[in-house]
Amino acid sequence: YRGEVTVTADGENPVRIPVTLEVYNFSIPVTSSLPSFFGISWYDIGRGHYGTTQNGTITQALGISYVKSGLRNRLSFGVHSSPSIPMFTFNPDGTVATANYSNFDAVATPFMDGIGTPNGAKFTSILLPRDPYGAGSDPIKKLNALKNYIQHMKEKGWYDRLSDYSWDEPNVAEYTKVKERTELIKAADPTVPRQVTLRFTPELEGYVTRWIPAVNDILAHTTQ
């Protein structure tokens, strides 16, 4: 395609610039073919905009706006910071008594299924909750809530995009905690990817399935 752009300014002669465009016969998928995930705190967004923590209605509206903006740029943001997290109650033996996904599904479904999102874009990733609501520090309750959540992901058709962000940039002293978290996820479902922001570390081999080197590690190697 050939055309011309005319640029005008007050007191100046128009400038005509020839333009040639070549359009390739392919389209870019609406949903990114490369998975991404960026964790954001919806409550922090509210504090950033207003200076203080906002109520659930304002927080959720802001979070949804940010998530839509991310999808316009082919990025998947987190939804577990929203006021609409899954809620669990438990029996005396630690098994799940009730699991309420209604508010969570109302927020997550449009982004997971591409309903009402920019051009039908979908999240490429969704995470397991770090601490399932209602489980506290009880490891049995946590395990059963995670199993329940994983089953819900299967029922919703989202399981193939599920992973666990097991730890963020652990130091050596935190390796034991990394192992505890990844063993918990393995007990819930050994096929769910377990990712840690860390370069490959032999001590954690077998616990971590996705290594995410920090950008400083990458830059250090590219500048040597």
PDB file of C-alpha atoms in Angstrom:
ATOM      1  CA  TYR A   1       0.000   0.000   0.000  1.00  0.00           C
ATOM      2  CA  ARG A   2       1.270   3.454  -0.915  1.00  0.00           C
ATOM      3  CA  GLY A   3       0.034   6.755   0.326  1.00  0.00           C
ATOM      4  CA  GLU A   4       1.009  10.156   1.572  1.00  0.00           C
ATOM      5  CA  VAL A   5       0.896  11.908   4.938  1.00  0.00           C
ATOM      6  CA  THR A   6       0.609  15.691   4.952  1.00  0.00           C
ATOM      7  CA  VAL A   7       1.948  17.522   8.014  1.00  0.00           C
ATOM      8  CA  THR A   8       0.804  21.097   8.530  1.00  0.00           C
ATOM      9  CA  ALA A   9       1.759  23.794  11.028  1.00  0.00           C
ATOM     10  CA  ASP A  10       0.772  27.433  11.397  1.00  0.00           C
ATOM     11  CA  GLY A  11       3.001  29.685   9.332  1.00  0.00           C
ATOM     12  CA  GLU A  12       4.746  26.799   7.596  1.00  0.00           C
ATOM     13  CA  ASN A  13       4.341  25.181   4.206  1.00  0.00           C
ATOM     14  CA  PRO A  14       2.724  21.732   4.306  1.00  0.00           C
ATOM     15  CA  VAL A  15       5.168  18.848   4.257  1.00  0.00           C
ATOM     16  CA  ARG A  16       4.154  15.766   2.287  1.00  0.00           C
ATOM     17  CA  ILE A  17       5.708  12.482   3.344  1.00  0.00           C
ATOM     18  CA  PRO A  18       5.351   9.390   1.141  1.00  0.00           C
ATOM     19  CA  VAL A  19       4.413   6.225   3.046  1.00  0.00           C
ATOM     20  CA  THR A  20       4.664   2.603   1.947  1.00  0.00           C
ATOM     21  CA  LEU A  21       3.048  -0.158   4.042  1.00  0.00           C
ATOM     22  CA  GLU A  22       3.510  -3.868   3.575  1.00  0.00           C
ATOM     23  CA  VAL A  23       0.837  -5.980   5.333  1.00  0.00           C
ATOM     24  CA  TYR A  24       1.713  -9.596   6.009  1.00  0.00           C
ATOM     25  CA  ASN A  25      -0.981 -12.227   5.646  1.00  0.00           C
ATOM     26  CA  PHE A  26      -1.219 -13.402   9.258  1.00  0.00           C
ATOM     27  CA  SER A  27      -2.923 -12.323  12.448  1.00  0.00           C
ATOM     28  CA  ILE A  28      -1.559 -12.167  15.986  1.00  0.00           C
ATOM     29  CA  PRO A  29      -3.564 -14.342  18.413  1.00  0.00           C
ATOM     30  CA  VAL A  30      -5.702 -12.349  20.823  1.00  0.00           C
ATOM     31  CA  THR A  31      -4.331 -14.342  23.750  1.00  0.00           C
ATOM     32  CA  SER A  32      -0.564 -14.381  24.104  1.00  0.00           C
ATOM     33  CA  SER A  33       1.055 -17.645  22.998  1.00  0.00           C
ATOM     34  CA  LEU A  34       3.775 -17.044  25.636  1.00  0.00           C
ATOM     35  CA  PRO A  35       2.479 -17.523  29.204  1.00  0.00           C
ATOM     36  CA  SER A  36       3.057 -14.674  31.618  1.00  0.00           C
ATOM     37  CA  PHE A  37       2.106 -13.830  35.159  1.00  0.00           C
ATOM     38  CA  PHE A  38       2.486 -10.641  37.174  1.00  0.00           C
ATOM     39  CA  GLY A  39       1.410 -10.612  40.805  1.00  0.00           C
ATOM     40  CA  ILE A  40      -0.317  -7.429  41.927  1.00  0.00           C
ATOM     41  CA  SER A  41      -1.993  -6.473  45.191  1.00  0.00           C
ATOM     42  CA  TRP A  42      -5.409  -5.049  44.485  1.00  0.00           C
ATOM     43  CA  TYR A  43      -5.481  -3.365  47.896  1.00  0.00           C
ATOM     44  CA  ASP A  44      -2.107  -1.724  47.176  1.00  0.00           C
ATOM     45  CA  ILE A  45      -3.593  -0.317  43.983  1.00  0.00           C
ATOM     46  CA  GLY A  46      -6.287   1.356  46.085  1.00  0.00           C
ATOM     47  CA  ARG A  47      -3.688   2.763  48.478  1.00  0.00           C
ATOM     48  CA  GLY A  48      -1.676   4.025  45.525  1.00  0.00           C
ATOM     49  CA  HIS A  49      -4.645   5.855  44.029  1.00  0.00           C
ATOM     50  CA  TYR A  50      -6.240   7.200  47.207  1.00  0.00           C
ATOM     51  CA  GLY A  51      -3.512   7.091  49.855  1.00  0.00           C
ATOM     52  CA  THR A  52      -5.375   4.666  52.105  1.00  0.00           C
ATOM     53  CA  THR A  53      -6.861   1.177  51.857  1.00  0.00           C
ATOM     54  CA  GLN A  54     -10.212   1.302  50.082  1.00  0.00           C
ATOM     55  CA  ASN A  55     -13.336  -0.758  50.588  1.00  0.00           C
ATOM     56  CA  GLY A  56     -13.958  -3.928  48.613  1.00  0.00           C
ATOM     57  CA  THR A  57     -16.110  -2.301  45.938  1.00  0.00           C
ATOM     58  CA  ILE A  58     -13.528   0.339  45.014  1.00  0.00           C
ATOM     59  CA  THR A  59     -10.643  -2.112  45.327  1.00  0.00           C
ATOM     60  CA  GLN A  60     -12.309  -4.637  43.033  1.00  0.00           C
ATOM     61  CA  ALA A  61     -13.226  -2.017  40.420  1.00  0.00           C
ATOM     62  CA  LEU A  62      -9.630  -0.759  40.325  1.00  0.00           C
ATOM     63  CA  GLY A  63      -8.227  -4.280  40.167  1.00  0.00           C
ATOM     64  CA  ILE A  64     -10.455  -5.229  37.265  1.00  0.00           C
ATOM     65  CA  SER A  65      -9.407  -2.063  35.395  1.00  0.00           C
ATOM     66  CA  TYR A  66      -5.745  -2.964  35.842  1.00  0.00           C
ATOM     67  CA  VAL A  67      -6.321  -6.564  34.763  1.00  0.00           C
ATOM     68  CA  LYS A  68      -8.061  -5.419  31.580  1.00  0.00           C
ATOM     69  CA  SER A  69      -5.205  -3.024  30.877  1.00  0.00           C
ATOM     70  CA  GLY A  70      -2.746  -5.889  31.313  1.00  0.00           C
ATOM     71  CA  LEU A  71      -4.615  -8.080  28.857  1.00  0.00           C
ATOM     72  CA  ARG A  72      -4.575  -5.272  26.282  1.00  0.00           C
ATOM     73  CA  ASN A  73      -0.801  -5.596  26.512  1.00  0.00           C
ATOM     74  CA  ARG A  74      -0.884  -9.428  26.505  1.00  0.00           C
ATOM     75  CA  LEU A  75      -0.029  -9.738  30.214  1.00  0.00           C
ATOM     76  CA  SER A  76      -1.777 -11.866  32.820  1.00  0.00           C
ATOM     77  CA  PHE A  77      -2.159 -10.290  36.263  1.00  0.00           C
ATOM     78  CA  GLY A  78      -3.076 -11.916  39.556  1.00  0.00           C
ATOM     79  CA  VAL A  79      -6.604 -11.982  40.977  1.00  0.00           C
ATOM     80  CA  HIS A  80      -5.925 -13.541  44.392  1.00  0.00           C
ATOM     81  CA  SER A  81      -5.374 -10.142  46.014  1.00  0.00           C
ATOM     82  CA  SER A  82      -8.931  -9.176  45.242  1.00  0.00           C
ATOM     83  CA  PRO A  83     -11.712  -9.120  47.852  1.00  0.00           C
ATOM     84  CA  SER A  84     -13.236 -12.041  45.959  1.00  0.00           C
ATOM     85  CA  ILE A  85     -10.981 -14.909  47.007  1.00  0.00           C
ATOM     86  CA  PRO A  86     -12.303 -18.466  47.520  1.00  0.00           C
ATOM     87  CA  MET A  87     -13.451 -19.065  51.102  1.00  0.00           C
ATOM     88  CA  PHE A  88     -13.339 -22.363  52.966  1.00  0.00           C
ATOM     89  CA  THR A  89     -14.698 -23.824  56.182  1.00  0.00           C
ATOM     90  CA  PHE A  90     -13.475 -27.098  57.658  1.00  0.00           C
ATOM     91  CA  ASN A  91     -14.634 -30.142  59.556  1.00  0.00           C
ATOM     92  CA  PRO A  92     -12.917 -31.080  62.849  1.00  0.00           C
ATOM     93  CA  ASP A  93     -10.656 -33.542  60.981  1.00  0.00           C
ATOM     94  CA  GLY A  94      -9.427 -30.803  58.613  1.00  0.00           C
ATOM     95  CA  THR A  95     -11.427 -31.849  55.566  1.00  0.00           C
ATOM     96  CA  VAL A  96     -13.282 -29.141  53.646  1.00  0.00           C
ATOM     97  CA  ALA A  97     -16.806 -28.572  54.909  1.00  0.00           C
ATOM     98  CA  THR A  98     -17.752 -25.777  52.506  1.00  0.00           C
ATOM     99  CA  ALA A  99     -16.000 -24.079  49.603  1.00  0.00           C
ATOM    100  CA  ASN A 100     -17.422 -20.810  48.329  1.00  0.00           C
ATOM    101  CA  TYR A 101     -16.133 -19.857  44.877  1.00  0.00           C
ATOM    102  CA  SER A 102     -19.034 -17.611  43.861  1.00  0.00           C
ATOM    103  CA  ASN A 103     -17.291 -14.242  44.249  1.00  0.00           C
ATOM    104  CA  PHE A 104     -13.984 -15.590  42.980  1.00  0.00           C
ATOM    105  CA  ASP A 105     -15.565 -17.083  39.860  1.00  0.00           C
ATOM    106  CA  ALA A 106     -17.450 -13.860  39.175  1.00  0.00           C
ATOM    107  CA  VAL A 107     -14.132 -11.988  39.045  1.00  0.00           C
ATOM    108  CA  ALA A 108     -11.896 -14.630  37.447  1.00  0.00           C
ATOM    109  CA  THR A 109     -14.203 -16.152  34.807  1.00  0.00           C
ATOM    110  CA  PRO A 110     -14.267 -13.169  32.394  1.00  0.00           C
ATOM    111  CA  PHE A 111     -10.464 -13.143  32.300  1.00  0.00           C
ATOM    112  CA  MET A 112      -9.964 -16.899  32.190  1.00  0.00           C
ATOM    113  CA  ASP A 113     -12.625 -17.450  29.516  1.00  0.00           C
ATOM    114  CA  GLY A 114     -12.209 -14.216  27.545  1.00  0.00           C
ATOM    115  CA  ILE A 115     -15.738 -12.968  28.213  1.00  0.00           C
ATOM    116  CA  GLY A 116     -15.978  -9.190  28.223  1.00  0.00           C
ATOM    117  CA  THR A 117     -12.198  -8.707  27.993  1.00  0.00           C
ATOM    118  CA  PRO A 118     -10.328  -6.707  25.341  1.00  0.00           C
ATOM    119  CA  ASN A 119     -10.942  -8.599  22.074  1.00  0.00           C
ATOM    120  CA  GLY A 120     -11.655 -11.807  24.023  1.00  0.00           C
ATOM    121  CA  ALA A 121      -8.139 -12.090  25.469  1.00  0.00           C
ATOM    122  CA  LYS A 122      -7.634 -14.722  28.175  1.00  0.00           C
ATOM    123  CA  PHE A 123      -5.281 -15.149  31.099  1.00  0.00           C
ATOM    124  CA  THR A 124      -2.417 -17.475  30.251  1.00  0.00           C
ATOM    125  CA  SER A 125      -1.772 -18.299  33.933  1.00  0.00           C
ATOM    126  CA  ILE A 126      -3.516 -18.580  37.272  1.00  0.00           C
ATOM    127  CA  LEU A 127      -1.918 -19.444  40.599  1.00  0.00           C
ATOM    128  CA  LEU A 128      -2.795 -21.576  43.561  1.00  0.00           C
ATOM    129  CA  PRO A 129      -3.692 -19.447  46.580  1.00  0.00           C
ATOM    130  CA  ARG A 130      -0.767 -18.921  48.918  1.00  0.00           C
ATOM    131  CA  ASP A 131      -2.806 -19.334  52.093  1.00  0.00           C
ATOM    132  CA  PRO A 132      -6.346 -20.587  51.445  1.00  0.00           C
ATOM    133  CA  TYR A 133      -8.834 -18.401  53.273  1.00  0.00           C
ATOM    134  CA  GLY A 134     -10.002 -20.071  56.467  1.00  0.00           C
ATOM    135  CA  ALA A 135      -7.202 -22.644  56.686  1.00  0.00           C
ATOM    136  CA  GLY A 136      -4.912 -20.558  58.875  1.00  0.00           C
ATOM    137  CA  SER A 137      -1.582 -22.251  59.536  1.00  0.00           C
ATOM    138  CA  ASP A 138      -3.049 -25.768  59.781  1.00  0.00           C
ATOM    139  CA  PRO A 139      -1.175 -27.896  57.178  1.00  0.00           C
ATOM    140  CA  ILE A 140      -4.021 -30.437  56.883  1.00  0.00           C
ATOM    141  CA  LYS A 141      -6.577 -27.729  56.195  1.00  0.00           C
ATOM    142  CA  LYS A 142      -4.212 -26.088  53.695  1.00  0.00           C
ATOM    143  CA  LEU A 143      -3.685 -29.363  51.868  1.00  0.00           C
ATOM    144  CA  ASN A 144      -7.389 -30.144  51.641  1.00  0.00           C
ATOM    145  CA  ALA A 145      -8.255 -26.595  50.541  1.00  0.00           C
ATOM    146  CA  LEU A 146      -5.603 -26.759  47.815  1.00  0.00           C
ATOM    147  CA  LYS A 147      -6.944 -30.112  46.609  1.00  0.00           C
ATOM    148  CA  ASN A 148     -10.426 -28.621  46.510  1.00  0.00           C
ATOM    149  CA  TYR A 149      -9.152 -25.591  44.585  1.00  0.00           C
ATOM    150  CA  ILE A 150      -7.314 -27.768  42.071  1.00  0.00           C
ATOM    151  CA  GLN A 151     -10.469 -29.798  41.482  1.00  0.00           C
ATOM    152  CA  HIS A 152     -12.384 -26.568  40.916  1.00  0.00           C
ATOM    153  CA  MET A 153      -9.815 -25.498  38.327  1.00  0.00           C
ATOM    154  CA  LYS A 154     -10.371 -28.801  36.512  1.00  0.00           C
ATOM    155  CA  GLU A 155     -14.125 -28.346  36.557  1.00  0.00           C
ATOM    156  CA  LYS A 156     -13.790 -24.811  35.173  1.00  0.00           C
ATOM    157  CA  GLY A 157     -11.406 -25.949  32.408  1.00  0.00           C
ATOM    158  CA  TRP A 158      -8.521 -23.859  33.769  1.00  0.00           C
ATOM    159  CA  TYR A 159      -6.253 -26.608  35.073  1.00  0.00           C
ATOM    160  CA  ASP A 160      -3.782 -26.416  32.182  1.00  0.00           C
ATOM    161  CA  ARG A 161      -2.971 -22.806  33.151  1.00  0.00           C
ATOM    162  CA  LEU A 162      -2.558 -23.521  36.855  1.00  0.00           C
ATOM    163  CA  SER A 163       0.763 -23.319  38.716  1.00  0.00           C
ATOM    164  CA  ASP A 164       2.119 -22.526  42.160  1.00  0.00           C
ATOM    165  CA  TYR A 165       4.398 -19.581  42.807  1.00  0.00           C
ATOM    166  CA  SER A 166       6.138 -21.441  45.572  1.00  0.00           C
ATOM    167  CA  TRP A 167       8.676 -18.809  46.676  1.00  0.00           C
ATOM    168  CA  ASP A 168      10.020 -15.434  45.640  1.00  0.00           C
ATOM    169  CA  GLU A 169      13.829 -15.078  45.527  1.00  0.00           C
ATOM    170  CA  PRO A 170      14.645 -17.327  48.499  1.00  0.00           C
ATOM    171  CA  ASN A 171      17.976 -17.032  50.271  1.00  0.00           C
ATOM    172  CA  VAL A 172      19.815 -20.139  51.454  1.00  0.00           C
ATOM    173  CA  ALA A 173      18.226 -19.912  54.890  1.00  0.00           C
ATOM    174  CA  GLU A 174      14.777 -20.133  53.266  1.00  0.00           C
ATOM    175  CA  TYR A 175      15.438 -23.297  51.254  1.00  0.00           C
ATOM    176  CA  THR A 176      13.790 -25.389  53.987  1.00  0.00           C
ATOM    177  CA  LYS A 177      10.627 -23.310  53.635  1.00  0.00           C
ATOM    178  CA  VAL A 178      10.770 -23.705  49.863  1.00  0.00           C
ATOM    179  CA  LYS A 179      10.930 -27.458  50.304  1.00  0.00           C
ATOM    180  CA  GLU A 180       7.986 -27.401  52.723  1.00  0.00           C
ATOM    181  CA  ARG A 181       5.869 -25.404  50.273  1.00  0.00           C
ATOM    182  CA  THR A 182       6.743 -27.527  47.259  1.00  0.00           C
ATOM    183  CA  GLU A 183       6.149 -30.755  49.205  1.00  0.00           C
ATOM    184  CA  LEU A 184       2.712 -29.418  50.130  1.00  0.00           C
ATOM    185  CA  ILE A 185       1.925 -28.756  46.470  1.00  0.00           C
ATOM    186  CA  LYS A 186       3.248 -32.193  45.448  1.00  0.00           C
ATOM    187  CA  ALA A 187       0.924 -33.763  48.014  1.00  0.00           C
ATOM    188  CA  ALA A 188      -2.021 -31.791  46.627  1.00  0.00           C
ATOM    189  CA  ASP A 189      -1.192 -32.589  42.984  1.00  0.00           C
ATOM    190  CA  PRO A 190       2.308 -33.577  41.823  1.00  0.00           C
ATOM    191  CA  THR A 191       1.659 -32.413  38.256  1.00  0.00           C
ATOM    192  CA  VAL A 192       0.980 -28.759  39.147  1.00  0.00           C
ATOM    193  CA  PRO A 193       4.126 -26.775  38.205  1.00  0.00           C
ATOM    194  CA  ARG A 194       6.092 -25.433  41.172  1.00  0.00           C
ATOM    195  CA  GLN A 195       7.928 -22.231  40.275  1.00  0.00           C
ATOM    196  CA  VAL A 196      10.508 -20.271  42.241  1.00  0.00           C
ATOM    197  CA  THR A 197      12.260 -17.016  41.355  1.00  0.00           C
ATOM    198  CA  LEU A 198      15.781 -18.384  41.479  1.00  0.00           C
ATOM    199  CA  ARG A 199      18.501 -19.630  39.153  1.00  0.00           C
ATOM    200  CA  PHE A 200      18.881 -23.418  39.029  1.00  0.00           C
ATOM    201  CA  THR A 201      20.059 -24.666  42.428  1.00  0.00           C
ATOM    202  CA  PRO A 202      21.014 -28.348  42.859  1.00  0.00           C
ATOM    203  CA  GLU A 203      19.800 -28.364  46.474  1.00  0.00           C
ATOM    204  CA  LEU A 204      16.239 -27.683  45.286  1.00  0.00           C
ATOM    205  CA  GLU A 205      16.284 -30.029  42.307  1.00  0.00           C
ATOM    206  CA  GLY A 206      13.212 -32.234  42.441  1.00  0.00           C
ATOM    207  CA  TYR A 207      11.303 -29.683  44.504  1.00  0.00           C
ATOM    208  CA  VAL A 208      11.145 -26.891  41.920  1.00  0.00           C
ATOM    209  CA  THR A 209       9.882 -27.594  38.405  1.00  0.00           C
ATOM    210  CA  ARG A 210      10.092 -24.063  36.964  1.00  0.00           C
ATOM    211  CA  TRP A 211      13.161 -21.939  37.591  1.00  0.00           C
ATOM    212  CA  ILE A 212      12.739 -18.193  37.087  1.00  0.00           C
ATOM    213  CA  PRO A 213      16.122 -16.426  37.196  1.00  0.00           C
ATOM    214  CA  ALA A 214      15.986 -12.848  38.403  1.00  0.00           C
ATOM    215  CA  VAL A 215      16.698 -10.236  35.763  1.00  0.00           C
ATOM    216  CA  ASN A 216      19.952  -9.257  37.556  1.00  0.00           C
ATOM    217  CA  ASP A 217      21.228 -12.823  37.011  1.00  0.00           C
ATOM    218  CA  ILE A 218      20.481 -12.586  33.314  1.00  0.00           C
ATOM    219  CA  LEU A 219      22.088  -9.152  33.001  1.00  0.00           C
ATOM    220  CA  ALA A 220      25.154 -10.303  34.904  1.00  0.00           C
ATOM    221  CA  HIS A 221      25.732 -13.079  32.380  1.00  0.00           C
ATOM    222  CA  THR A 222      25.037 -10.941  29.314  1.00  0.00           C
ATOM    223  CA  THR A 223      27.527  -8.251  30.383  1.00  0.00           C
ATOM    224  CA  GLN A 224      30.407 -10.616  31.160  1.00  0.00           C
TER     225      GLN A 224
END
